[in-house]
Every structure is written in C-alpha cells, then in structure tokens.
mmCIF file of C-alpha atoms in Angstrom:
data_model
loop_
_atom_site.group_PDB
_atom_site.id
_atom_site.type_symbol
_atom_site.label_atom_id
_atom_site.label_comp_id
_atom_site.label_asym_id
_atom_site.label_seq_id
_atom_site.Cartn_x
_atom_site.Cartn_y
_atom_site.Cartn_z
ATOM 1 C CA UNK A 1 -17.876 40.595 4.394
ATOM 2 C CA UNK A 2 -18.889 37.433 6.461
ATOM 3 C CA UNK A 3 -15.740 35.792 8.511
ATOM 4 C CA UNK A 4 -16.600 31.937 7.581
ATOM 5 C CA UNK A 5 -15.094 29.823 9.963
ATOM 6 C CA UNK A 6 -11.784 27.742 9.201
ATOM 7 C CA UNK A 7 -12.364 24.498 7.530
ATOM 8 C CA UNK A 8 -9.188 21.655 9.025
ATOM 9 C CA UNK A 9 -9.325 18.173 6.935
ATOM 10 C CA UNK A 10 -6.966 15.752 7.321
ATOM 11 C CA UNK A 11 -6.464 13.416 4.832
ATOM 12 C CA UNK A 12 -4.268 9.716 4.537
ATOM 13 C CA UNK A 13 -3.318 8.340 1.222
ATOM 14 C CA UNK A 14 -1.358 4.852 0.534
ATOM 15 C CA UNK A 15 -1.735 3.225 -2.568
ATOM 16 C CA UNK A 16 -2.561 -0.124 -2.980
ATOM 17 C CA UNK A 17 -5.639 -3.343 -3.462
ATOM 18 C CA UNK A 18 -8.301 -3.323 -1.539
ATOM 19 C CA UNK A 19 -11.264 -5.233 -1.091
ATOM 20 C CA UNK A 20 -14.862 -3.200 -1.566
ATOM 21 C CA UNK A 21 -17.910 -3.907 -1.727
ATOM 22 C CA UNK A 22 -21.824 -3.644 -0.500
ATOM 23 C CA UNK A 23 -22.580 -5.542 2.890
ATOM 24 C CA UNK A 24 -25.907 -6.178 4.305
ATOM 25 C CA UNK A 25 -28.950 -6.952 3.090
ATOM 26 C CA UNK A 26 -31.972 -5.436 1.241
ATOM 27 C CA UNK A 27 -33.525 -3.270 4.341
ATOM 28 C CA UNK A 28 -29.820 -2.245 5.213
ATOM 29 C CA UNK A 29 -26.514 -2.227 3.308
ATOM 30 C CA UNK A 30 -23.401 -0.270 3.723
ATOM 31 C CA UNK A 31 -20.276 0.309 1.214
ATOM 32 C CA UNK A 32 -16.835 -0.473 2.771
ATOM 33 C CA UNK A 33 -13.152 -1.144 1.762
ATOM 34 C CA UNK A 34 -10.824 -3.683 4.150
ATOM 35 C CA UNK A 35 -7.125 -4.340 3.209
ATOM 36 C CA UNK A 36 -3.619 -3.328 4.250
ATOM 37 C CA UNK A 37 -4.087 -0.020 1.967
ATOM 38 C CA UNK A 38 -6.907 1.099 3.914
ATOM 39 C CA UNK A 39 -5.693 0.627 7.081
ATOM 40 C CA UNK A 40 -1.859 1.833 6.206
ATOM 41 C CA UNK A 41 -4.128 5.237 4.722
ATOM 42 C CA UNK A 42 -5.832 5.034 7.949
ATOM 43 C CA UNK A 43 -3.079 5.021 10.133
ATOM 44 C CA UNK A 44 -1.277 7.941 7.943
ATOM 45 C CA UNK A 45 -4.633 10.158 8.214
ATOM 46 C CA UNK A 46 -3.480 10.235 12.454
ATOM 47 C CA UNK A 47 -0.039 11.282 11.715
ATOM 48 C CA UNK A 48 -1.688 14.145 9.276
ATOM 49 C CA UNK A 49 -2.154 15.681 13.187
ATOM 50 C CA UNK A 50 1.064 14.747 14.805
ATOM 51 C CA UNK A 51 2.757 16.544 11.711
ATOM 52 C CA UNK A 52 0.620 19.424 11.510
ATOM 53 C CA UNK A 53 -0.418 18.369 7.854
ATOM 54 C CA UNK A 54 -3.601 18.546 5.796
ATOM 55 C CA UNK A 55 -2.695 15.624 3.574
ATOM 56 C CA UNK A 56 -0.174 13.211 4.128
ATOM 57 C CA UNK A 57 1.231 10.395 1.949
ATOM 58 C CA UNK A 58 2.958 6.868 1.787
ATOM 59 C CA UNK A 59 6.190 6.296 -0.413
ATOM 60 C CA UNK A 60 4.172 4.090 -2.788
ATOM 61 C CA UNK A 61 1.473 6.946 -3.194
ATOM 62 C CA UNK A 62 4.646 9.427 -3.568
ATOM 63 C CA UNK A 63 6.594 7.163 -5.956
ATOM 64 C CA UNK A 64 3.383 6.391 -8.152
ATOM 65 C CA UNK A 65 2.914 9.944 -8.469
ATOM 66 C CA UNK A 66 6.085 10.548 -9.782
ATOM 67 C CA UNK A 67 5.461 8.118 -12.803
ATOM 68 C CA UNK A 68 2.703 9.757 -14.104
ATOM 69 C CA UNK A 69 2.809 10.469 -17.654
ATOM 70 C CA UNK A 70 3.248 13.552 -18.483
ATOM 71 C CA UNK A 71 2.837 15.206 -15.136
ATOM 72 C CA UNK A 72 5.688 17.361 -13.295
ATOM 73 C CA UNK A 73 4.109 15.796 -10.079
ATOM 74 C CA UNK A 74 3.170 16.759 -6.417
ATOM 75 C CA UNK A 75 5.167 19.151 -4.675
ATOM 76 C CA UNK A 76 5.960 17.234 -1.428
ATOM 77 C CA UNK A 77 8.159 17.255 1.639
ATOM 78 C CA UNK A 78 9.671 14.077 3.438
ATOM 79 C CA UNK A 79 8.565 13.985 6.887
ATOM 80 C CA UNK A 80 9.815 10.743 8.850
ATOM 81 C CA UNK A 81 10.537 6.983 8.682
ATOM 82 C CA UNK A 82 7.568 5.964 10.996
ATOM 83 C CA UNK A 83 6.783 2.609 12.299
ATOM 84 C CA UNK A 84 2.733 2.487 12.090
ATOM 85 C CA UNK A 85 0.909 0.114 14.051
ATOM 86 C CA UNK A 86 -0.066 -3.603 12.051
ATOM 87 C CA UNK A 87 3.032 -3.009 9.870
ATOM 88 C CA UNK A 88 6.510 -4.623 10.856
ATOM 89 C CA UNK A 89 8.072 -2.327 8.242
ATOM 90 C CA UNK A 90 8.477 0.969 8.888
ATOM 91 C CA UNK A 91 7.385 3.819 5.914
ATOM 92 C CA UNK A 92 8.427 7.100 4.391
ATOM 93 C CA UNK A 93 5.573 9.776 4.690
ATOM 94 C CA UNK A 94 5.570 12.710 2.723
ATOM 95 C CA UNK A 95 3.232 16.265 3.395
ATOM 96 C CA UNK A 96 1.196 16.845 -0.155
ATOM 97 C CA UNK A 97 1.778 20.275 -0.249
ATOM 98 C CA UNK A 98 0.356 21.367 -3.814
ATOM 99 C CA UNK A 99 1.131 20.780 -7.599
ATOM 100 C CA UNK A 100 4.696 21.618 -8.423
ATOM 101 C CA UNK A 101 2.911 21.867 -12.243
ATOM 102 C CA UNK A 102 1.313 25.292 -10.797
#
C-alpha cells in the first residue's frame, strides 16, 4: 500500500453577480470574474485557514442553500460575525461540513 500524501484545499463561496468574461486579444486572452461576489468569496477562502476549514461559506450561499427544492441541505456550522476587508457590513460564515441528505 502506497502512503499518498495529504491533499489541503481551501475553498470560499458567496453567492452573488459577477461580471466574466474573456480579456485580451487574439495572441493572448485570459478568462476572469470581478464583482463584490468574487472578492467577498475571496476574502472567505483566507478565513477557510484562520478557522481551520476546508470550505467555508457566506450567509447568502448558506441561506440559498436552504431553499433548494427538494434538498434537506448542507450540513453546516456557524463560525463568526466577521468584518472582511472592502465590506462595511460585517457577515455570517458558516464551515460546509457535508450533506446532511447523506
């Protein structure tokens, strides 16, 4: 049996619009996304080490979860009221910890 090193991914998800899009031109172009969402995901994909988490989420991604159709939802825990920097308001995070459905 081969001992495969441990794989550590931290993840950062906030729901929300976003502008994407190709930028550049024919000899060199590169996909990107800009917008509060992606920098609020951004900013929660830091905490993901602070909190010892693998994926960590915003309240919007948490509530929108919740209102899935037909879907028991995401098991989660509440981790803190943080203050992120660019935001004046501060946000509920929540750890992702699997599918309560499982």
């Amino acid at each position: 049996s081969r001992a495969w090193p441990r794989i550590s991914i931290r993840t950062g998800l906030h729901t929300g619009q976003v502008l994407s899009g190709n930028i550049g031109c024919n000899t060199k172009m590169k996909f990107g996304c800009l917008g509060d969402a992606v920098n609020l995901a951004s900013r929660l994909e830091g905490l993901c080490k602070y909190f010892g988490a693998s994926i960590v989420c915003s309240e919007t991604t948490f509530a929108a979860l919740l209102e899935e159709q037909g879907a028991p939802g995401p098991l989660c825990r509440r981790l803190a009221h943080v203050q992120v920097k660019g935001r004046q308001e501060p946000v509920w995070v929540y750890e992702v910890l699997g599918d309560a459905g499982l």
